[in-house]
PDB file of C-alpha atoms in Angstrom:
ATOM      1  CA  MET O   1      31.159  13.318  44.381  1.00  0.00           C
ATOM      2  CA  GLU O   2      30.147  16.962  44.233  1.00  0.00           C
ATOM      3  CA  GLN O   3      31.660  19.083  46.959  1.00  0.00           C
ATOM      4  CA  GLU O   4      28.353  19.890  48.622  1.00  0.00           C
ATOM      5  CA  LYS O   5      27.482  16.166  48.733  1.00  0.00           C
ATOM      6  CA  ARG O   6      30.883  14.994  49.999  1.00  0.00           C
ATOM      7  CA  LEU O   7      31.312  14.550  53.728  1.00  0.00           C
ATOM      8  CA  LEU O   8      34.167  16.721  54.976  1.00  0.00           C
ATOM      9  CA  ARG O   9      35.143  15.180  58.301  1.00  0.00           C
ATOM     10  CA  SER O  10      38.147  17.307  59.249  1.00  0.00           C
ATOM     11  CA  TRP O  11      38.641  21.057  58.794  1.00  0.00           C
ATOM     12  CA  MET O  12      42.116  22.395  59.565  1.00  0.00           C
ATOM     13  CA  PHE O  13      42.914  26.014  60.354  1.00  0.00           C
ATOM     14  CA  VAL O  14      46.022  27.202  58.516  1.00  0.00           C
ATOM     15  CA  PRO O  15      47.486  30.683  59.134  1.00  0.00           C
ATOM     16  CA  GLY O  16      47.433  32.538  55.837  1.00  0.00           C
ATOM     17  CA  ASP O  17      50.684  34.339  56.580  1.00  0.00           C
ATOM     18  CA  ARG O  18      52.656  31.077  56.926  1.00  0.00           C
ATOM     19  CA  GLN O  19      53.485  29.916  53.411  1.00  0.00           C
ATOM     20  CA  ARG O  20      55.226  26.762  54.585  1.00  0.00           C
ATOM     21  CA  MET O  21      52.115  25.729  56.526  1.00  0.00           C
ATOM     22  CA  ILE O  22      49.872  26.365  53.512  1.00  0.00           C
ATOM     23  CA  ASP O  23      52.141  24.296  51.264  1.00  0.00           C
ATOM     24  CA  LYS O  24      52.163  21.408  53.733  1.00  0.00           C
ATOM     25  CA  ALA O  25      48.416  21.577  54.378  1.00  0.00           C
ATOM     26  CA  LEU O  26      47.693  21.143  50.672  1.00  0.00           C
ATOM     27  CA  THR O  27      49.404  17.719  50.825  1.00  0.00           C
ATOM     28  CA  LEU O  28      47.729  16.364  53.971  1.00  0.00           C
ATOM     29  CA  ALA O  29      44.973  13.769  54.346  1.00  0.00           C
ATOM     30  CA  VAL O  30      42.730  16.374  55.993  1.00  0.00           C
ATOM     31  CA  ASP O  31      39.394  16.750  54.181  1.00  0.00           C
ATOM     32  CA  ALA O  32      39.397  20.563  54.083  1.00  0.00           C
ATOM     33  CA  ILE O  33      41.754  23.393  54.943  1.00  0.00           C
ATOM     34  CA  MET O  34      40.720  26.835  56.126  1.00  0.00           C
ATOM     35  CA  MET O  35      43.436  29.286  55.086  1.00  0.00           C
ATOM     36  CA  ASP O  36      43.017  32.032  57.624  1.00  0.00           C
ATOM     37  CA  ILE O  37      42.995  35.816  57.311  1.00  0.00           C
ATOM     38  CA  GLU O  38      40.907  36.395  60.445  1.00  0.00           C
ATOM     39  CA  ASP O  39      41.807  35.661  64.080  1.00  0.00           C
ATOM     40  CA  GLY O  40      44.862  33.545  63.284  1.00  0.00           C
ATOM     41  CA  VAL O  41      46.648  36.419  61.556  1.00  0.00           C
ATOM     42  CA  ALA O  42      47.947  39.617  63.180  1.00  0.00           C
ATOM     43  CA  PRO O  43      46.621  42.903  61.706  1.00  0.00           C
ATOM     44  CA  ALA O  44      50.014  43.811  60.304  1.00  0.00           C
ATOM     45  CA  GLU O  45      50.207  40.482  58.434  1.00  0.00           C
ATOM     46  CA  LYS O  46      46.751  40.394  56.860  1.00  0.00           C
ATOM     47  CA  GLU O  47      47.826  41.850  53.520  1.00  0.00           C
ATOM     48  CA  ASN O  48      50.690  39.371  53.375  1.00  0.00           C
ATOM     49  CA  ALA O  49      48.232  36.569  54.116  1.00  0.00           C
ATOM     50  CA  ARG O  50      45.982  37.696  51.264  1.00  0.00           C
ATOM     51  CA  ARG O  51      48.904  37.688  48.815  1.00  0.00           C
ATOM     52  CA  GLN O  52      50.162  34.278  49.889  1.00  0.00           C
ATOM     53  CA  ILE O  53      46.729  32.650  49.822  1.00  0.00           C
ATOM     54  CA  ALA O  54      45.989  34.148  46.397  1.00  0.00           C
ATOM     55  CA  ALA O  55      49.292  32.869  45.016  1.00  0.00           C
ATOM     56  CA  SER O  56      48.679  29.419  46.495  1.00  0.00           C
ATOM     57  CA  LEU O  57      45.194  29.252  44.964  1.00  0.00           C
ATOM     58  CA  ASP O  58      46.587  30.296  41.589  1.00  0.00           C
ATOM     59  CA  ALA O  59      49.248  27.588  41.820  1.00  0.00           C
ATOM     60  CA  VAL O  60      46.572  24.962  42.560  1.00  0.00           C
ATOM     61  CA  ALA O  61      44.450  26.210  39.648  1.00  0.00           C
ATOM     62  CA  ASP O  62      47.436  25.902  37.307  1.00  0.00           C
ATOM     63  CA  LYS O  63      48.125  22.346  38.489  1.00  0.00           C
ATOM     64  CA  LEU O  64      44.490  21.391  37.997  1.00  0.00           C
ATOM     65  CA  LYS O  65      44.530  22.826  34.505  1.00  0.00           C
ATOM     66  CA  ALA O  66      47.634  20.798  33.644  1.00  0.00           C
ATOM     67  CA  ASN O  67      46.398  17.658  35.408  1.00  0.00           C
ATOM     68  CA  PRO O  68      42.656  17.292  36.117  1.00  0.00           C
ATOM     69  CA  GLN O  69      43.455  14.350  38.430  1.00  0.00           C
ATOM     70  CA  TYR O  70      45.450  16.560  40.817  1.00  0.00           C
ATOM     71  CA  ARG O  71      43.879  16.561  44.289  1.00  0.00           C
ATOM     72  CA  THR O  72      44.159  18.640  47.426  1.00  0.00           C
ATOM     73  CA  PRO O  73      41.978  19.000  50.494  1.00  0.00           C
ATOM     74  CA  ALA O  74      38.946  21.215  49.881  1.00  0.00           C
ATOM     75  CA  ARG O  75      40.301  24.776  49.737  1.00  0.00           C
ATOM     76  CA  TYR O  76      38.483  27.304  51.911  1.00  0.00           C
ATOM     77  CA  VAL O  77      39.531  30.740  53.164  1.00  0.00           C
ATOM     78  CA  ARG O  78      38.371  32.246  56.458  1.00  0.00           C
ATOM     79  CA  ILE O  79      37.670  35.913  55.825  1.00  0.00           C
ATOM     80  CA  ASN O  80      37.390  38.793  58.294  1.00  0.00           C
ATOM     81  CA  ALA O  81      34.209  40.058  59.943  1.00  0.00           C
ATOM     82  CA  VAL O  82      31.155  40.505  57.742  1.00  0.00           C
ATOM     83  CA  GLY O  83      30.695  44.096  56.592  1.00  0.00           C
ATOM     84  CA  SER O  84      34.214  45.224  57.468  1.00  0.00           C
ATOM     85  CA  ASP O  85      36.658  46.841  55.065  1.00  0.00           C
ATOM     86  CA  ARG O  86      38.961  43.906  55.704  1.00  0.00           C
ATOM     87  CA  MET O  87      36.280  41.485  54.496  1.00  0.00           C
ATOM     88  CA  VAL O  88      35.965  43.368  51.213  1.00  0.00           C
ATOM     89  CA  GLU O  89      39.742  43.306  50.716  1.00  0.00           C
ATOM     90  CA  ASP O  90      39.818  39.597  51.576  1.00  0.00           C
ATOM     91  CA  LEU O  91      37.220  38.782  48.936  1.00  0.00           C
ATOM     92  CA  LYS O  92      38.972  40.862  46.283  1.00  0.00           C
ATOM     93  CA  ALA O  93      42.162  38.929  46.945  1.00  0.00           C
ATOM     94  CA  VAL O  94      40.956  35.333  47.237  1.00  0.00           C
ATOM     95  CA  VAL O  95      37.916  34.979  44.974  1.00  0.00           C
ATOM     96  CA  ARG O  96      39.644  33.246  42.070  1.00  0.00           C
ATOM     97  CA  PRO O  97      39.429  29.879  40.261  1.00  0.00           C
ATOM     98  CA  GLY O  98      41.485  27.938  42.830  1.00  0.00           C
ATOM     99  CA  LEU O  99      39.060  28.782  45.631  1.00  0.00           C
ATOM    100  CA  GLU O 100      36.364  26.284  46.626  1.00  0.00           C
ATOM    101  CA  GLY O 101      34.741  28.028  49.561  1.00  0.00           C
ATOM    102  CA  LEU O 102      34.697  30.749  52.189  1.00  0.00           C
ATOM    103  CA  VAL O 103      34.540  30.346  55.942  1.00  0.00           C
ATOM    104  CA  VAL O 104      32.357  33.231  57.122  1.00  0.00           C
ATOM    105  CA  PRO O 105      33.076  34.003  60.800  1.00  0.00           C
ATOM    106  CA  LYS O 106      30.947  35.201  63.698  1.00  0.00           C
ATOM    107  CA  VAL O 107      27.605  35.033  61.907  1.00  0.00           C
ATOM    108  CA  ASP O 108      24.589  35.958  64.039  1.00  0.00           C
ATOM    109  CA  THR O 109      21.870  36.477  61.392  1.00  0.00           C
ATOM    110  CA  PRO O 110      20.935  35.350  57.874  1.00  0.00           C
ATOM    111  CA  GLU O 111      21.348  38.967  56.705  1.00  0.00           C
ATOM    112  CA  GLN O 112      25.102  38.662  57.254  1.00  0.00           C
ATOM    113  CA  VAL O 113      25.220  35.642  54.955  1.00  0.00           C
ATOM    114  CA  HIS O 114      23.326  37.559  52.279  1.00  0.00           C
ATOM    115  CA  MET O 115      25.742  40.473  52.574  1.00  0.00           C
ATOM    116  CA  VAL O 116      28.704  38.209  51.787  1.00  0.00           C
ATOM    117  CA  GLU O 117      26.773  36.488  49.013  1.00  0.00           C
ATOM    118  CA  ARG O 118      26.020  39.766  47.243  1.00  0.00           C
ATOM    119  CA  GLU O 119      29.670  40.796  47.196  1.00  0.00           C
ATOM    120  CA  LEU O 120      30.736  37.303  46.173  1.00  0.00           C
ATOM    121  CA  CYS O 121      28.245  37.174  43.278  1.00  0.00           C
ATOM    122  CA  ARG O 122      29.577  40.471  41.973  1.00  0.00           C
ATOM    123  CA  LEU O 123      33.164  39.233  42.048  1.00  0.00           C
ATOM    124  CA  GLU O 124      32.330  35.853  40.491  1.00  0.00           C
ATOM    125  CA  MET O 125      30.597  37.554  37.576  1.00  0.00           C
ATOM    126  CA  GLU O 126      33.433  40.027  37.185  1.00  0.00           C
ATOM    127  CA  ARG O 127      35.989  37.218  37.139  1.00  0.00           C
ATOM    128  CA  GLU O 128      33.909  34.812  35.015  1.00  0.00           C
ATOM    129  CA  MET O 129      33.682  32.152  37.740  1.00  0.00           C
ATOM    130  CA  LEU O 130      30.127  31.112  36.898  1.00  0.00           C
ATOM    131  CA  GLY O 131      30.883  27.420  36.318  1.00  0.00           C
ATOM    132  CA  GLY O 132      31.601  26.498  39.956  1.00  0.00           C
ATOM    133  CA  PRO O 133      30.033  28.773  42.561  1.00  0.00           C
ATOM    134  CA  THR O 134      31.983  29.318  45.743  1.00  0.00           C
ATOM    135  CA  ARG O 135      30.548  27.528  48.799  1.00  0.00           C
ATOM    136  CA  PHE O 136      30.110  28.764  52.368  1.00  0.00           C
ATOM    137  CA  LEU O 137      31.004  27.258  55.713  1.00  0.00           C
ATOM    138  CA  ILE O 138      29.282  29.475  58.250  1.00  0.00           C
ATOM    139  CA  ALA O 139      30.888  29.857  61.685  1.00  0.00           C
ATOM    140  CA  ILE O 140      28.381  30.394  64.489  1.00  0.00           C
ATOM    141  CA  GLU O 141      30.175  31.648  67.588  1.00  0.00           C
ATOM    142  CA  SER O 142      27.662  33.348  69.894  1.00  0.00           C
ATOM    143  CA  PRO O 143      24.499  32.579  71.869  1.00  0.00           C
ATOM    144  CA  ILE O 144      22.355  34.677  69.514  1.00  0.00           C
ATOM    145  CA  GLY O 145      23.931  32.865  66.564  1.00  0.00           C
ATOM    146  CA  LEU O 146      23.001  29.541  68.155  1.00  0.00           C
ATOM    147  CA  PHE O 147      19.375  30.634  68.561  1.00  0.00           C
ATOM    148  CA  ASN O 148      19.359  31.648  64.876  1.00  0.00           C
ATOM    149  CA  ALA O 149      21.310  28.590  63.700  1.00  0.00           C
ATOM    150  CA  TYR O 150      18.572  26.982  61.602  1.00  0.00           C
ATOM    151  CA  ALA O 151      17.638  30.267  59.913  1.00  0.00           C
ATOM    152  CA  ILE O 152      21.309  30.896  59.175  1.00  0.00           C
ATOM    153  CA  ALA O 153      22.041  27.364  57.954  1.00  0.00           C
ATOM    154  CA  SER O 154      19.063  27.394  55.567  1.00  0.00           C
ATOM    155  CA  SER O 155      19.553  30.968  54.332  1.00  0.00           C
ATOM    156  CA  CYS O 156      21.619  30.312  51.195  1.00  0.00           C
ATOM    157  CA  PRO O 157      22.129  27.363  48.807  1.00  0.00           C
ATOM    158  CA  ARG O 158      25.885  27.969  48.867  1.00  0.00           C
ATOM    159  CA  ILE O 159      26.085  26.758  52.466  1.00  0.00           C
ATOM    160  CA  VAL O 160      27.652  23.291  52.843  1.00  0.00           C
ATOM    161  CA  GLY O 161      27.827  23.403  56.607  1.00  0.00           C
ATOM    162  CA  ILE O 162      27.971  25.345  59.833  1.00  0.00           C
ATOM    163  CA  LEU O 163      30.946  25.400  62.204  1.00  0.00           C
ATOM    164  CA  PHE O 164      30.659  25.773  65.969  1.00  0.00           C
ATOM    165  CA  GLY O 165      33.023  28.479  67.246  1.00  0.00           C
ATOM    166  CA  ALA O 166      33.471  27.120  70.754  1.00  0.00           C
ATOM    167  CA  GLU O 167      36.109  29.558  71.993  1.00  0.00           C
ATOM    168  CA  ASP O 168      34.132  32.720  71.230  1.00  0.00           C
ATOM    169  CA  PHE O 169      30.952  31.038  72.434  1.00  0.00           C
ATOM    170  CA  THR O 170      32.452  30.109  75.807  1.00  0.00           C
ATOM    171  CA  ARG O 171      33.744  33.654  76.238  1.00  0.00           C
ATOM    172  CA  GLU O 172      30.245  35.078  75.814  1.00  0.00           C
ATOM    173  CA  MET O 173      28.861  32.438  78.184  1.00  0.00           C
ATOM    174  CA  ASN O 174      31.550  33.298  80.747  1.00  0.00           C
ATOM    175  CA  LEU O 175      32.571  29.644  81.057  1.00  0.00           C
ATOM    176  CA  PRO O 176      35.837  28.569  82.737  1.00  0.00           C
ATOM    177  CA  VAL O 177      39.034  29.000  80.756  1.00  0.00           C
ATOM    178  CA  ARG O 178      40.041  25.377  81.282  1.00  0.00           C
ATOM    179  CA  ARG O 179      37.798  22.909  79.502  1.00  0.00           C
ATOM    180  CA  GLU O 180      36.632  19.870  81.475  1.00  0.00           C
ATOM    181  CA  GLY O 181      36.171  16.373  80.055  1.00  0.00           C
ATOM    182  CA  GLU O 182      34.938  16.173  76.466  1.00  0.00           C
ATOM    183  CA  ALA O 183      33.585  19.744  76.533  1.00  0.00           C
ATOM    184  CA  VAL O 184      30.715  18.568  78.722  1.00  0.00           C
ATOM    185  CA  ASP O 185      29.895  22.170  79.598  1.00  0.00           C
ATOM    186  CA  LEU O 186      28.859  22.669  75.974  1.00  0.00           C
ATOM    187  CA  ILE O 187      26.667  19.591  75.522  1.00  0.00           C
ATOM    188  CA  TYR O 188      23.426  21.546  75.108  1.00  0.00           C
ATOM    189  CA  ALA O 189      24.915  24.094  72.709  1.00  0.00           C
ATOM    190  CA  ARG O 190      26.633  21.474  70.582  1.00  0.00           C
ATOM    191  CA  SER O 191      23.548  19.251  70.435  1.00  0.00           C
ATOM    192  CA  ALA O 192      21.290  22.168  69.488  1.00  0.00           C
ATOM    193  CA  PHE O 193      23.808  23.211  66.861  1.00  0.00           C
ATOM    194  CA  ALA O 194      23.926  19.737  65.300  1.00  0.00           C
ATOM    195  CA  THR O 195      20.124  19.549  65.316  1.00  0.00           C
ATOM    196  CA  ALA O 196      19.854  22.885  63.471  1.00  0.00           C
ATOM    197  CA  ALA O 197      22.307  21.669  60.840  1.00  0.00           C
ATOM    198  CA  ALA O 198      20.368  18.432  60.345  1.00  0.00           C
ATOM    199  CA  ALA O 199      17.120  20.362  59.962  1.00  0.00           C
ATOM    200  CA  ALA O 200      18.754  22.521  57.291  1.00  0.00           C
ATOM    201  CA  HIS O 201      20.355  19.461  55.584  1.00  0.00           C
ATOM    202  CA  VAL O 202      23.894  20.803  55.895  1.00  0.00           C
ATOM    203  CA  GLN O 203      26.988  19.457  57.621  1.00  0.00           C
ATOM    204  CA  ALA O 204      27.783  20.285  61.257  1.00  0.00           C
ATOM    205  CA  GLY O 205      31.384  20.914  62.279  1.00  0.00           C
ATOM    206  CA  ASP O 206      32.357  20.945  65.952  1.00  0.00           C
ATOM    207  CA  GLY O 207      35.009  23.111  67.563  1.00  0.00           C
ATOM    208  CA  VAL O 208      38.702  22.451  68.170  1.00  0.00           C
ATOM    209  CA  TRP O 209      40.301  20.212  70.787  1.00  0.00           C
ATOM    210  CA  VAL O 210      43.023  22.632  71.836  1.00  0.00           C
ATOM    211  CA  ASP O 211      45.359  20.326  73.820  1.00  0.00           C
ATOM    212  CA  LEU O 212      47.774  18.914  71.265  1.00  0.00           C
ATOM    213  CA  ASN O 213      49.361  16.663  73.888  1.00  0.00           C
ATOM    214  CA  ASP O 214      46.098  14.948  74.845  1.00  0.00           C
ATOM    215  CA  LYS O 215      45.425  12.499  72.039  1.00  0.00           C
ATOM    216  CA  ASP O 216      43.034  10.434  74.147  1.00  0.00           C
ATOM    217  CA  GLY O 217      41.056  13.589  74.939  1.00  0.00           C
ATOM    218  CA  LEU O 218      40.883  14.388  71.237  1.00  0.00           C
ATOM    219  CA  ARG O 219      39.612  10.894  70.482  1.00  0.00           C
ATOM    220  CA  ARG O 220      36.905  11.099  73.146  1.00  0.00           C
ATOM    221  CA  PHE O 221      35.909  14.593  72.046  1.00  0.00           C
ATOM    222  CA  ALA O 222      35.617  13.599  68.377  1.00  0.00           C
ATOM    223  CA  ARG O 223      33.587  10.484  69.187  1.00  0.00           C
ATOM    224  CA  GLN O 224      31.298  12.481  71.436  1.00  0.00           C
ATOM    225  CA  ALA O 225      30.823  15.026  68.652  1.00  0.00           C
ATOM    226  CA  ARG O 226      29.764  12.194  66.356  1.00  0.00           C
ATOM    227  CA  ARG O 227      27.302  10.883  68.950  1.00  0.00           C
ATOM    228  CA  LEU O 228      25.807  14.364  69.261  1.00  0.00           C
ATOM    229  CA  GLY O 229      25.103  14.401  65.522  1.00  0.00           C
ATOM    230  CA  MET O 230      28.109  16.341  64.264  1.00  0.00           C
ATOM    231  CA  SER O 231      29.676  15.305  60.967  1.00  0.00           C
ATOM    232  CA  ALA O 232      33.135  16.833  61.492  1.00  0.00           C
ATOM    233  CA  ILE O 233      35.461  18.623  63.870  1.00  0.00           C
ATOM    234  CA  SER O 234      37.935  21.414  63.233  1.00  0.00           C
ATOM    235  CA  VAL O 235      41.630  20.824  63.952  1.00  0.00           C
ATOM    236  CA  ILE O 236      44.703  22.980  64.410  1.00  0.00           C
ATOM    237  CA  HIS O 237      47.561  20.553  63.745  1.00  0.00           C
ATOM    238  CA  PRO O 238      48.298  17.703  61.313  1.00  0.00           C
ATOM    239  CA  SER O 239      48.642  15.297  64.242  1.00  0.00           C
ATOM    240  CA  GLN O 240      44.884  15.658  64.898  1.00  0.00           C
ATOM    241  CA  VAL O 241      43.719  14.754  61.397  1.00  0.00           C
ATOM    242  CA  GLU O 242      43.773  10.965  61.711  1.00  0.00           C
ATOM    243  CA  GLU O 243      41.617  10.916  64.843  1.00  0.00           C
ATOM    244  CA  ALA O 244      39.198  13.433  63.351  1.00  0.00           C
ATOM    245  CA  ASN O 245      38.698  11.415  60.177  1.00  0.00           C
ATOM    246  CA  ALA O 246      38.378   8.127  62.063  1.00  0.00           C
ATOM    247  CA  ALA O 247      35.628   9.438  64.341  1.00  0.00           C
ATOM    248  CA  PHE O 248      33.361  10.239  61.389  1.00  0.00           C
ATOM    249  CA  THR O 249      34.161   7.194  59.262  1.00  0.00           C
ATOM    250  CA  PRO O 250      32.068   4.020  59.714  1.00  0.00           C
ATOM    251  CA  ALA O 251      34.120   1.446  61.601  1.00  0.00           C
ATOM    252  CA  PRO O 252      34.357  -2.127  60.247  1.00  0.00           C
ATOM    253  CA  GLU O 253      31.973  -3.370  62.957  1.00  0.00           C
ATOM    254  CA  ASP O 254      29.455  -0.648  61.997  1.00  0.00           C
ATOM    255  CA  ILE O 255      29.646  -1.696  58.370  1.00  0.00           C
ATOM    256  CA  ASP O 256      29.217  -5.369  59.273  1.00  0.00           C
ATOM    257  CA  TYR O 257      26.199  -4.577  61.449  1.00  0.00           C
ATOM    258  CA  ALA O 258      24.629  -2.514  58.659  1.00  0.00           C
ATOM    259  CA  ARG O 259      25.149  -5.361  56.191  1.00  0.00           C
ATOM    260  CA  GLU O 260      23.454  -7.824  58.539  1.00  0.00           C
ATOM    261  CA  VAL O 261      20.504  -5.472  59.067  1.00  0.00           C
ATOM    262  CA  LEU O 262      19.993  -5.145  55.310  1.00  0.00           C
ATOM    263  CA  LYS O 263      20.382  -8.903  54.816  1.00  0.00           C
ATOM    264  CA  ALA O 264      17.742  -9.614  57.469  1.00  0.00           C
ATOM    265  CA  PHE O 265      15.431  -6.997  55.997  1.00  0.00           C
ATOM    266  CA  ASP O 266      15.727  -8.354  52.451  1.00  0.00           C
ATOM    267  CA  ALA O 267      15.161 -11.931  53.634  1.00  0.00           C
ATOM    268  CA  ALA O 268      12.050 -10.966  55.586  1.00  0.00           C
ATOM    269  CA  ARG O 269      10.635  -9.003  52.668  1.00  0.00           C
ATOM    270  CA  ALA O 270      11.308 -11.915  50.280  1.00  0.00           C
ATOM    271  CA  ALA O 271       9.437 -14.228  52.650  1.00  0.00           C
ATOM    272  CA  GLY O 272       6.509 -11.843  52.792  1.00  0.00           C
ATOM    273  CA  HIS O 273       6.886 -11.043  56.476  1.00  0.00           C
ATOM    274  CA  GLY O 274       5.524  -7.741  57.732  1.00  0.00           C
ATOM    275  CA  ALA O 275       7.345  -7.675  61.054  1.00  0.00           C
ATOM    276  CA  ILE O 276      11.108  -8.018  60.766  1.00  0.00           C
ATOM    277  CA  GLN O 277      13.209  -9.387  63.637  1.00  0.00           C
ATOM    278  CA  PHE O 278      16.963  -9.021  63.913  1.00  0.00           C
ATOM    279  CA  ARG O 279      18.941 -10.389  66.865  1.00  0.00           C
ATOM    280  CA  GLY O 280      15.857 -10.310  69.056  1.00  0.00           C
ATOM    281  CA  GLN O 281      14.895  -6.765  68.084  1.00  0.00           C
ATOM    282  CA  LEU O 282      12.176  -5.463  65.829  1.00  0.00           C
ATOM    283  CA  LEU O 283      13.554  -3.690  62.782  1.00  0.00           C
ATOM    284  CA  ASP O 284      11.675  -0.642  61.583  1.00  0.00           C
ATOM    285  CA  TYR O 285      12.291   1.398  58.466  1.00  0.00           C
ATOM    286  CA  PRO O 286      14.374   4.197  60.052  1.00  0.00           C
ATOM    287  CA  ILE O 287      16.900   1.603  61.241  1.00  0.00           C
ATOM    288  CA  VAL O 288      17.032   0.062  57.788  1.00  0.00           C
ATOM    289  CA  ASP O 289      17.509   3.491  56.238  1.00  0.00           C
ATOM    290  CA  ARG O 290      20.363   4.217  58.652  1.00  0.00           C
ATOM    291  CA  ALA O 291      21.992   0.934  57.617  1.00  0.00           C
ATOM    292  CA  ARG O 292      21.776   1.969  53.970  1.00  0.00           C
ATOM    293  CA  GLN O 293      23.219   5.386  54.824  1.00  0.00           C
ATOM    294  CA  THR O 294      26.123   3.756  56.662  1.00  0.00           C
ATOM    295  CA  ILE O 295      26.996   1.622  53.644  1.00  0.00           C
ATOM    296  CA  ALA O 296      26.677   4.596  51.275  1.00  0.00           C
ATOM    297  CA  LEU O 297      28.857   6.763  53.520  1.00  0.00           C
ATOM    298  CA  ALA O 298      31.530   4.071  53.740  1.00  0.00           C
ATOM    299  CA  GLN O 299      31.561   3.754  49.963  1.00  0.00           C
ATOM    300  CA  SER O 300      31.754   7.521  49.444  1.00  0.00           C
ATOM    301  CA  LEU O 301      34.759   7.723  51.802  1.00  0.00           C
ATOM    302  CA  GLY O 302      36.592   4.943  50.003  1.00  0.00           C
ATOM    303  CA  VAL O 303      36.080   2.345  52.714  1.00  0.00           C
ATOM    304  CA  MET O 304      36.003  -1.090  51.093  1.00  0.00           C
ATOM    305  CA  VAL O 305      32.469  -2.481  51.102  1.00  0.00           C
ATOM    306  CA  ASP O 306      31.800  -5.818  49.342  1.00  0.00           C
TER     307      ASP O 306
END
């Protein structure tokens, strides 16, 4: 499935100055990695991060050339602030054949997306990368960014999704340092964010569950994100990947229910019935469409569907 059509359920931050972490991340079952040159890397280590990420991307490109069946998580790089000298240096270093996408941080307006796109287009042409354009995951991390979320998410065809930057957002909102429950203080922001992504037909990635020792909290947070309309969460450790993927993968009971809905719908249509009943409820077309989407999603993720 093409990258922009494939659901990426888990996005893992990987410090770009930690070669061992990059090497391990490329072997994990996470759907996408975000090799970081921004907040996760100290200023003195940014040039080292650029070199290591570039070398890792080149190594992946060589392996793909030798073996087209070679697979890694989707390979994204989080660059520094839009318009900064560091951003320009980041792009010069990492725009190369092994790259699949850029994570663009702290975006408040569509104009910032266009600024990155112009520089990226120039580098892709210069480096003859016209066959597979680099994608964008846009991080929205401020109240003004949230208000502009739909305009941002629909501003460029390269955009595969938007990512909610909860930590920066809570700082601007002056929320408590310690998060309560499943980020209940951010319900409105997260729901509005997911709605903007759906309107723009791109994926919506939620923030990070920061407590690595609270696996139950992670599970509740990821499931809540799914119920709010998110399609992914970001993670910071390999131990979080399984829960993240599970939350956004149709469960066996969901698949069974979808099958039964479609079976009831087909039987009613074959009998010429206009109104369709299923387990005492009236089935309408949006429910049937959701059942079809559930089956298609399960198939695309490799879940066995008879």
